[in-house]
Short mmCIF file of C-alpha atoms and ligand atoms in Angstrom, two decimals:
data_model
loop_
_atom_site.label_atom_id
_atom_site.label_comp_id
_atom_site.label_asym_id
_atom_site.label_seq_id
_atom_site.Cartn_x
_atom_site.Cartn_y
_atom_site.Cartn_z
CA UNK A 1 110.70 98.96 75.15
CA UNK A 2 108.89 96.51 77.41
CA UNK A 3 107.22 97.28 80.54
CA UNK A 4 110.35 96.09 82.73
CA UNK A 5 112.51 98.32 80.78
CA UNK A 6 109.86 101.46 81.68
CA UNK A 7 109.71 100.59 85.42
CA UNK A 8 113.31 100.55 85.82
CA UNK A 9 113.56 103.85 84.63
CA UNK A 10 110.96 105.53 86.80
CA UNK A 11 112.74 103.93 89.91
CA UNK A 12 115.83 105.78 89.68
CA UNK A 13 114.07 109.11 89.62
CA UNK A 14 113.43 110.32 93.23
CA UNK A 15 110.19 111.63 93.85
CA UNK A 16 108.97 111.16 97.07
CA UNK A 17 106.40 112.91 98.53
CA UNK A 18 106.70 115.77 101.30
CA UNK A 19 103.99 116.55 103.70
CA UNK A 20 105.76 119.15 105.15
CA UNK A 21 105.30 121.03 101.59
CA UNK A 22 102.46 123.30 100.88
CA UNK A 23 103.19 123.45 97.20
CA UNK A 24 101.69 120.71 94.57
CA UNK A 25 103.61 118.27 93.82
CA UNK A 26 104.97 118.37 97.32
CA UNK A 27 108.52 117.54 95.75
CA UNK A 28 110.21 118.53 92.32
CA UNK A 29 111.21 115.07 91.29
CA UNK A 30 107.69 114.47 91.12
CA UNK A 31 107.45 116.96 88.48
CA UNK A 32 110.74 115.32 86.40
CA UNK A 33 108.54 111.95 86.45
CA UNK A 34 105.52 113.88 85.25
CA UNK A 35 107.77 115.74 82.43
CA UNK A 36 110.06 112.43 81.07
CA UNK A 37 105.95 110.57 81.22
CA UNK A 38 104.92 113.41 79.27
CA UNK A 39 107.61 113.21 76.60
CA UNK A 40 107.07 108.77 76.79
CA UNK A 41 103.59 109.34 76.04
CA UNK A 42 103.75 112.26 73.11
CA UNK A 43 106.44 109.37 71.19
CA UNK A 44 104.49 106.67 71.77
CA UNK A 45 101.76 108.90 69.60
CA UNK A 46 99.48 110.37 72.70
CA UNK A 47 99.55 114.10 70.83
CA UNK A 48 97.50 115.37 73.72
CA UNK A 49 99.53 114.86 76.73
CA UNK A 50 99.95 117.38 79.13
CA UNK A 51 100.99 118.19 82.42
CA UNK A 52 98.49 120.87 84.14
CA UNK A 53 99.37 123.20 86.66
CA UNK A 54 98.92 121.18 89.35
CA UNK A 55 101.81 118.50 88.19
CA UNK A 56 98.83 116.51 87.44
CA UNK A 57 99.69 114.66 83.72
CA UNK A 58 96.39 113.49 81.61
CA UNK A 59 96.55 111.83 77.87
CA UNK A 60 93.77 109.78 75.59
CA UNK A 61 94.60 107.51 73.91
CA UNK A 62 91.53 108.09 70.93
CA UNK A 63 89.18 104.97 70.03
CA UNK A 64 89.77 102.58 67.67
CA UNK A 65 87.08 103.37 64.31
CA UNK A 66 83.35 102.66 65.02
CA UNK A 67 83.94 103.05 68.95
CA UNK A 68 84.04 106.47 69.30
CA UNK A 69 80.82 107.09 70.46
CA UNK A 70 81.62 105.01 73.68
CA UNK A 71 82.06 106.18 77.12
CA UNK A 72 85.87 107.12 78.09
CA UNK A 73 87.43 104.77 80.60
CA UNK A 74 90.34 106.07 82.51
CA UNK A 75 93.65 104.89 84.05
CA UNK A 76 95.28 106.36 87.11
CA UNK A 77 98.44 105.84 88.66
CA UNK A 78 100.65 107.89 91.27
CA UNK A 79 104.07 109.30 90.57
CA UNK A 80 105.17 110.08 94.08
CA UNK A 81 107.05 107.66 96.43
CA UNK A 82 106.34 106.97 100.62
CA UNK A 83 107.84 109.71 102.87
CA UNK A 84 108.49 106.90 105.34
CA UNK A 85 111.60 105.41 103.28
CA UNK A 86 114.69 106.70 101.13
CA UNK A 87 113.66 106.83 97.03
CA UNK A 88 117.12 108.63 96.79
CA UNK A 89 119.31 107.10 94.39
CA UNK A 90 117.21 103.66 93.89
CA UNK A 91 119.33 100.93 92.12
CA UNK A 92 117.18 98.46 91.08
CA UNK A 93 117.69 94.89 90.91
CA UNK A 94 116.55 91.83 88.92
CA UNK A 95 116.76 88.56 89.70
CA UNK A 96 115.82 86.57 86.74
CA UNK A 97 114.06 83.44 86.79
CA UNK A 98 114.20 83.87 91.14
CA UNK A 99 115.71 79.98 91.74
CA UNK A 100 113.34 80.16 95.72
CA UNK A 101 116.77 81.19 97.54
CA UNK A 102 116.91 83.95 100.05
CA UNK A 103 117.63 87.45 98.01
CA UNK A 104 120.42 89.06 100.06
CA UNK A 105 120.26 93.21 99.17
CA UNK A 106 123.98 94.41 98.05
CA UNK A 107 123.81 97.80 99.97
CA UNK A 108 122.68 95.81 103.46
CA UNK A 109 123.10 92.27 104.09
CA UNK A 110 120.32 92.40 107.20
CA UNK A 111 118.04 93.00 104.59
CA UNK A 112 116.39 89.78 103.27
CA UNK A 113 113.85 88.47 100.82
CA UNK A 114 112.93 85.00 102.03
CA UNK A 115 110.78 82.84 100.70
CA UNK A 116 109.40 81.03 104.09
CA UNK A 117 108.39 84.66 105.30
CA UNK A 118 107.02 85.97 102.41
CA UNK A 119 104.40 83.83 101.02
CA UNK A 120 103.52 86.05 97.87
CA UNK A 121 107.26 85.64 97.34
CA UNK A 122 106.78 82.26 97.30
CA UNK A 123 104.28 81.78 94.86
CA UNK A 124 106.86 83.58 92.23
CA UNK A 125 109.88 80.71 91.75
CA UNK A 126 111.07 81.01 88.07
CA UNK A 127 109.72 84.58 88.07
CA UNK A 128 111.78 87.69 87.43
CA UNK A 129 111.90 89.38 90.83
CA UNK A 130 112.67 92.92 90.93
CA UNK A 131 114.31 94.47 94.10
CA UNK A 132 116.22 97.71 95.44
CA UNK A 133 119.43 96.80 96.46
CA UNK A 134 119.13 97.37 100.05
CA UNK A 135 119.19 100.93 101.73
CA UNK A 136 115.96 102.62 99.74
CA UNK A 137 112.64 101.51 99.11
CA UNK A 138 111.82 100.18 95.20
CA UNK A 139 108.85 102.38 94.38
CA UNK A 140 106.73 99.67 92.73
CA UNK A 141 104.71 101.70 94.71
CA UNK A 142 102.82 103.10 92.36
CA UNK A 143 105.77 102.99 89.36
CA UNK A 144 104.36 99.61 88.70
CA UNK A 145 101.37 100.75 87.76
CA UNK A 146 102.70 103.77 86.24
CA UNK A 147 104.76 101.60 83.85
CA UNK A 148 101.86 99.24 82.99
CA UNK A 149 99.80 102.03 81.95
CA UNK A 150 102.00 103.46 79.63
CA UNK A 151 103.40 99.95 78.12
CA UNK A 152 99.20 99.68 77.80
CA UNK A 153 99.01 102.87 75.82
CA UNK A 154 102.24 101.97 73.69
CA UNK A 155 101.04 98.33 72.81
CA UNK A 156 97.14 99.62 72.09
CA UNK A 157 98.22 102.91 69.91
CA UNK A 158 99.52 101.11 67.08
CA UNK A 159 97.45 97.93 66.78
CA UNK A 160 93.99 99.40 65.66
CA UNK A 161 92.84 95.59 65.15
CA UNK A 162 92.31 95.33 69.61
CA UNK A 163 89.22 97.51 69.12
CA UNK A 164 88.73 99.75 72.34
CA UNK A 165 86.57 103.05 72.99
CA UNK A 166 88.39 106.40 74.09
CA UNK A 167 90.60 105.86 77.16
CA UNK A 168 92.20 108.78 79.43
CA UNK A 169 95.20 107.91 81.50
CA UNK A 170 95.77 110.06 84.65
CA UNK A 171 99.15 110.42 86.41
CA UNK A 172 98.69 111.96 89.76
CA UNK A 173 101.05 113.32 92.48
CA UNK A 174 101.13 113.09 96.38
CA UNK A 175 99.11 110.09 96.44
CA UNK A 176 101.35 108.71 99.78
CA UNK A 177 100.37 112.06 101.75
CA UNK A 178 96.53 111.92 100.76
CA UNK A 179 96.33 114.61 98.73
CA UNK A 180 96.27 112.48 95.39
CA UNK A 181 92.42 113.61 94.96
CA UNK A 182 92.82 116.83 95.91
CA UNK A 183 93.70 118.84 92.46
CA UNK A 184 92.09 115.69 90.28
CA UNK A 185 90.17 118.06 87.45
CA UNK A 186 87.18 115.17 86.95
CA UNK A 187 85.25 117.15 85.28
CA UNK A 188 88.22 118.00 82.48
CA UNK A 189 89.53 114.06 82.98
CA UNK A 190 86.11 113.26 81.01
CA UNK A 191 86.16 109.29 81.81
CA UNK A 192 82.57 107.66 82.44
CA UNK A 193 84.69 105.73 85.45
CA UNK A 194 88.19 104.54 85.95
CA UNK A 195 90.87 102.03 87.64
CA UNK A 196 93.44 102.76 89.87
CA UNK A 197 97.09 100.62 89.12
CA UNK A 198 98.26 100.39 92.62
CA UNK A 199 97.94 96.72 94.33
CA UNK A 200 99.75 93.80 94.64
CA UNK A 201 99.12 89.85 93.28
CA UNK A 202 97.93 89.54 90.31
CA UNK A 203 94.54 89.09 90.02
CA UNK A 204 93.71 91.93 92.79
CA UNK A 205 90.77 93.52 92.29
CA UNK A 206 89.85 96.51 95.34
CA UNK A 207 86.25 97.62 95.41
CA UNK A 208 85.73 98.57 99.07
CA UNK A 209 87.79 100.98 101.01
CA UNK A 210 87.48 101.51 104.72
CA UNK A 211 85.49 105.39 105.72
CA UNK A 212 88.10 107.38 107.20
CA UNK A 213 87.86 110.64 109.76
CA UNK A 214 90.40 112.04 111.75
CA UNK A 215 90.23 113.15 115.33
CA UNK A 216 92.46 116.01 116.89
CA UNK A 217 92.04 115.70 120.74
CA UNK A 218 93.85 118.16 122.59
CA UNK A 219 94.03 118.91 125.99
CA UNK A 220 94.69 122.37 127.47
CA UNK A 221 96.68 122.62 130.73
CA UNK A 222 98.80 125.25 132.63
CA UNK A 223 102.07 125.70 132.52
CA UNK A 224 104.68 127.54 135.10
CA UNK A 225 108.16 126.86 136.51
CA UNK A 226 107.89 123.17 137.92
CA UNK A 227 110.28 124.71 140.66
CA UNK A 228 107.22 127.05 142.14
CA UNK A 229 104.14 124.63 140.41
CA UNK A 230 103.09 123.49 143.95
CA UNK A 231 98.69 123.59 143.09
CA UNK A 232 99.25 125.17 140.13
CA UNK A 233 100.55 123.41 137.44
CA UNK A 234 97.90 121.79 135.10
CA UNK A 235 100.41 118.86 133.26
CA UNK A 236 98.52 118.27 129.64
CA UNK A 237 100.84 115.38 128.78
CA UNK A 238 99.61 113.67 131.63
CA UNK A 239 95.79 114.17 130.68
CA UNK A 240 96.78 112.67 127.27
CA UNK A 241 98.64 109.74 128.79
CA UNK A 242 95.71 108.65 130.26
CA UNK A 243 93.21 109.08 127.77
CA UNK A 244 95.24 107.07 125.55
CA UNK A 245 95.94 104.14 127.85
CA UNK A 246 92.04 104.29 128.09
CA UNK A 247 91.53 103.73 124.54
CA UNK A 248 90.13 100.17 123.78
CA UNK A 249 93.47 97.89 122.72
CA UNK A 250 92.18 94.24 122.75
CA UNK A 251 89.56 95.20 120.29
CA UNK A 252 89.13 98.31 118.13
CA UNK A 253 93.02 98.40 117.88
CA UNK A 254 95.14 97.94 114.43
CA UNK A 255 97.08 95.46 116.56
CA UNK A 256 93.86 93.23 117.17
CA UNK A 257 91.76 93.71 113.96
CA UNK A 258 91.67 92.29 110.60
CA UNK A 259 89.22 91.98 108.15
CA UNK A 260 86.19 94.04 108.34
CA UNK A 261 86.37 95.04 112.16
CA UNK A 262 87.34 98.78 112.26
CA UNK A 263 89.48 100.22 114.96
CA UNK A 264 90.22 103.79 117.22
CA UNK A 265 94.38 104.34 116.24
CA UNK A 266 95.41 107.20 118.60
CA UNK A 267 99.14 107.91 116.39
CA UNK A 268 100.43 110.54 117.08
CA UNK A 269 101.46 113.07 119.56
CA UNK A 270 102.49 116.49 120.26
CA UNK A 271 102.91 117.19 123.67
CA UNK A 272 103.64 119.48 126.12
CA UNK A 273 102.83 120.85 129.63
CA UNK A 274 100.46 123.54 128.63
CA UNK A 275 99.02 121.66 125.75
CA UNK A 276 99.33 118.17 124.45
CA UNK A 277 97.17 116.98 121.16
CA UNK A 278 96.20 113.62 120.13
CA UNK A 279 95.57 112.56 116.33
CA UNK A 280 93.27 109.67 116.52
CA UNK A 281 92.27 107.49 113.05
CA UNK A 282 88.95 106.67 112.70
CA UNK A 283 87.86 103.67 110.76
CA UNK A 284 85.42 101.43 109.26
CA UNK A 285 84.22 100.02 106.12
CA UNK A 286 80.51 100.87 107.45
CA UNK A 287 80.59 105.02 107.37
CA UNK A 288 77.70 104.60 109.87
CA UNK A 289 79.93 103.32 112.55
CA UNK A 290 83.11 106.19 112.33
CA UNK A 291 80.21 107.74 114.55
CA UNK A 292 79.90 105.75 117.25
CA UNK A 293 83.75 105.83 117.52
CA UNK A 294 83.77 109.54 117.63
CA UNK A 295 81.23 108.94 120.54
CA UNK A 296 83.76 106.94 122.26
CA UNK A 297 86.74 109.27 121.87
CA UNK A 298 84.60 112.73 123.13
CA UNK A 299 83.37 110.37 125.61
CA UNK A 300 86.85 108.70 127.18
CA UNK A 301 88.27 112.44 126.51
CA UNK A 302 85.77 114.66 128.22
CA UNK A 303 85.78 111.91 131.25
CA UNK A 304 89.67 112.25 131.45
CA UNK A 305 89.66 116.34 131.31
CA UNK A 306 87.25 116.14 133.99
CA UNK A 307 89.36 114.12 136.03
CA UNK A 308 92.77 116.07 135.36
CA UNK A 309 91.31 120.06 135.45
CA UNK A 310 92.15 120.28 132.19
CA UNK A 311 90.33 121.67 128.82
CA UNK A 312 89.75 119.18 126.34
CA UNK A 313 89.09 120.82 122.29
CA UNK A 314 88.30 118.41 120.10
CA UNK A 315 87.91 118.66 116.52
CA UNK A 316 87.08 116.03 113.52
CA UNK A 317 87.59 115.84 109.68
CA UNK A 318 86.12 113.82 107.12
CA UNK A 319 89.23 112.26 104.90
CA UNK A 320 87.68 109.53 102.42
CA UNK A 321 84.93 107.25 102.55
CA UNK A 322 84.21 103.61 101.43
CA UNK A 323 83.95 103.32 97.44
CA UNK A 324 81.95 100.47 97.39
CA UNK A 325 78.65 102.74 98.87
CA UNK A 326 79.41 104.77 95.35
CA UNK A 327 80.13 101.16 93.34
CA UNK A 328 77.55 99.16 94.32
CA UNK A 329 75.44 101.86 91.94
CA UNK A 330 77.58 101.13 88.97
CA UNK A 331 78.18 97.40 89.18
CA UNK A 332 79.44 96.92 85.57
CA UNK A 333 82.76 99.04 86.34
CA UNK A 334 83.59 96.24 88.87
CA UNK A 335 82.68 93.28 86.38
CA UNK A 336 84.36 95.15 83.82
CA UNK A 337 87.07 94.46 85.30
CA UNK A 338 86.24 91.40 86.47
CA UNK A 339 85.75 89.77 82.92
CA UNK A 340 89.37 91.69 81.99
CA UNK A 341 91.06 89.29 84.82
CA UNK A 342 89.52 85.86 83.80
CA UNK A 343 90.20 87.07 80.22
CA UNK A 344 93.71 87.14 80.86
CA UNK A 345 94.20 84.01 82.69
CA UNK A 346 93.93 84.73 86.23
CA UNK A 347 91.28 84.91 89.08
CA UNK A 348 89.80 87.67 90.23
CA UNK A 349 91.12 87.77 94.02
CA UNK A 350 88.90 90.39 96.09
CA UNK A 351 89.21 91.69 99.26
CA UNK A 352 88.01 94.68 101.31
CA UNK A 353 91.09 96.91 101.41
CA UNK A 354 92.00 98.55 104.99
CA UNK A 355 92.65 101.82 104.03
CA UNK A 356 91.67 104.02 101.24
CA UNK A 357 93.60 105.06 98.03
CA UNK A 358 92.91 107.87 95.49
CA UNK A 359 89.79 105.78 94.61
CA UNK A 360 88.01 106.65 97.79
CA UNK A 361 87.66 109.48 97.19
CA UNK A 362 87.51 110.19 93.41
CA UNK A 363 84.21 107.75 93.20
CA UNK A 364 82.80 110.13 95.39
CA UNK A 365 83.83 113.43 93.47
CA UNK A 366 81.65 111.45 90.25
CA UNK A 367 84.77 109.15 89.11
CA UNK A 368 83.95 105.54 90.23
CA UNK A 369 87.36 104.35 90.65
CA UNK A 370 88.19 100.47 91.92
CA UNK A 371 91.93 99.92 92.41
CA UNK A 372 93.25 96.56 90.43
CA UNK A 373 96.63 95.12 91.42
CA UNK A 374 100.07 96.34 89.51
CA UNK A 375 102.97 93.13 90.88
CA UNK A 376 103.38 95.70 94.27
CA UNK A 377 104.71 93.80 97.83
CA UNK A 378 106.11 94.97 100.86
CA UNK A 379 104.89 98.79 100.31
CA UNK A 380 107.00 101.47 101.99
CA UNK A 381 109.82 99.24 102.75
CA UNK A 382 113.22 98.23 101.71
CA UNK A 383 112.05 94.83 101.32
CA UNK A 384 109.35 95.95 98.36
CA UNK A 385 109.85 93.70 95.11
CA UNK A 386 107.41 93.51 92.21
CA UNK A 387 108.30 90.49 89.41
CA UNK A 388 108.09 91.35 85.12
CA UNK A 389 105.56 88.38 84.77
CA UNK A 390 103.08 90.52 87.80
CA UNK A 391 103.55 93.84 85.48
CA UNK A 392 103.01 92.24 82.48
CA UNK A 393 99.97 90.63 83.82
CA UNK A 394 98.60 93.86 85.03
CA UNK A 395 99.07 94.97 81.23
CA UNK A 396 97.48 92.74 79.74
CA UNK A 397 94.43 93.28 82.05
CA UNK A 398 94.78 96.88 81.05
CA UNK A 399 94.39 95.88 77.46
CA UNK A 400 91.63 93.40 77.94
CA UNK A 401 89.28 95.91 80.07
CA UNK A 402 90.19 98.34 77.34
CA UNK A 403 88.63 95.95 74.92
CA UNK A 404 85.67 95.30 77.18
ZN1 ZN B 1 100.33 103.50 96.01
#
């Protein structure tokens, strides 16, 4: 089986995640990915694998004679697809040896892959493009680096001439939702550090995350019939509207930042006259600076309850910070990889990544966990495509940091 062959499988099977579930995995097609993994993995000879209470799936694949004594290195990828788009009854497509034309999805002709928008698109003519046909997302996102593990593990278990120490390979849920981290036994995973699967060109190589908190500002009015309200009524929606409008929008804003400038992202709302709450994203790459935002929030929101008569609460939670502050202490994980990219061809490509993934926030629970790139575009969308040659890259890189 080749790792085209794998990934088509795992597309069909729905298992998006649900953050409106308490239970873990969030979804039970989550849990039919982790069981048909389990059963790939026991063939291809990983005697060990197991999923854990938790839906969380973790296998070695044992060293290769006179490497035993080295450090484990794992491999993680997520099973669970975006909430924000249909993974119900994926059809996947391939387009082999992609001639440059606009792809035209079967299921909904207003849904187009073309080449002059899509410059990573571009770069792929004569590659085997991979699509959904239209009306659901693909779930490259993360099955592409699901599928590259596992073709890893089947290619490396019986050729004992690519000498390699032990390896553990990790298959998480509920990655989409944030709660990939959440159940991740470290301490039973037993890898020295480990890679994420789940980016996009080849070559990608993600070693700094932003620092993430999130803000709950609510404001408290007081509600009665708006009929007899006359000097009484306290609207809370009102109080929000205008501390939002007073957030900063031509800088500090998603829509008016790239690179390493952070931004204030007020998104979303639940409102209503007696009490309206705001979640507002926090983030940076430099964890230093999420407090000076918070300053500006409690500042903008204690000025506008003032102004209104209303009662603002706020409250703030720490969700994941930067990996590279955990990294930069264990620089041969990141050249690790590094040497695995150049070995197979390609160059490294490196960029700070504006958000966080599982990564984040295992390299701070002990794991030091960079995220390399698995042939994933167009995340979340019914536009995502991946290509064979991307997958097949990101298997070989597998292999070759394996090797070391
Ligand atoms: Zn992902």
């Amino acid at each position: 089986m080749s790792a085209l062959e794998r990934f088509l499988r795992y597309v069909q099977i729905d298992s998006r995640a649900d953050d409106s579930s308490e239970s873990c995995p969030t979804t039970p097609g989550q849990l039919e990915m982790q069981r048909l993994l389990e059963r790939e993995l026991r063939e291809i000879g990983l005697g060990d694998a197991a999923v854990d209470e938790n839906g969380y799936l973790m296998a070695t694949v044992p060293a290769t004679p006179g490497r035993e004594s080295e450090a484990a290195i794992g491999f993680i990828a997520h099973v669970d697809t975006s909430p924000e788009m249909s993974g119900t009854g994926v059809k996947p497509i391939v387009h082999r040896a992609w001639d440059g034309s606009d792809i035209v999805l079967p299921d909904d002709p207003t849904a187009v892959l073309s080449a002059s928008e899509l410059p990573d698109l571009a770069a792929q003519i004569g590659h085997d493009i991979v699509t959904a046909s239209g009306r659901t997302l693909l779930g490259a996102d993360d099955k592409a680096g699901v599928a590259a593990i596992v073709e890893a593990a089947a290619q490396l278990v019986p050729h004992s001439e690519i000498a390699h120490g032990p390896i553990r390979i990790c298959f998480t849920p509920d990655e989409e939702i944030g709660r990939g981290a959440n159940r991740f036994d470290v301490a039973r995973f037993g890898a020295a550090y480990a890679y994420t699967l789940d980016g996009g060109n080849a070559g990608e190589l993600e070693f700094e995350s932003f620092s993430a908190d999130l803000m709950r500002v609510a404001f408290v009015g007081f509600n009665t019939h708006p009929g007899y309200a006359k000097g009484r009524m306290v609207n809370a929606i009102r109080a929000a509207a205008r501390f939002v409008d007073r957030l900063p929008r031509e800088r500090l804003s998603p829509e008016t930042t790239d690179g390493y400038d952070g931004f204030v992202h007020p998104y979303q709302l639940e409102a209503s006259v007696d009490r309206t709450s705001v979640r507002v994203l926090l983030r940076d790459h430099v964890t230093a600076k999420l407090r000076k935002q918070e300053r500006l929030v409690r500042t903008l929101a204690e000025a506008v309850a003032g102004e209104t008569g209303t009662r603002v609460e706020i409250e703030i939670q720490e969700q994941y910070r930067n990996m590279r502050e955990v990294l930069d202490h264990h620089p041969h994980v990141v050249d690790r990889a590094r040497r695995a990219i150049r070995a197979v061809g390609l160059a490294p490509i490196e960029r700070p990544i504006r958000g966080g993934t599982d990564g984040s926030r295992l390299s701070f629970m002990g794991l030091p966990t960079p995220n390399l790139f698995a042939g994933e575009h167009n995340f979340h969308s019914r536009l995502e495509w991946t290509s064979r040659q991307d997958l097949e890259k990101a298997v070989a890189v597998i292999v070759a940091i394996a090797q070391g």
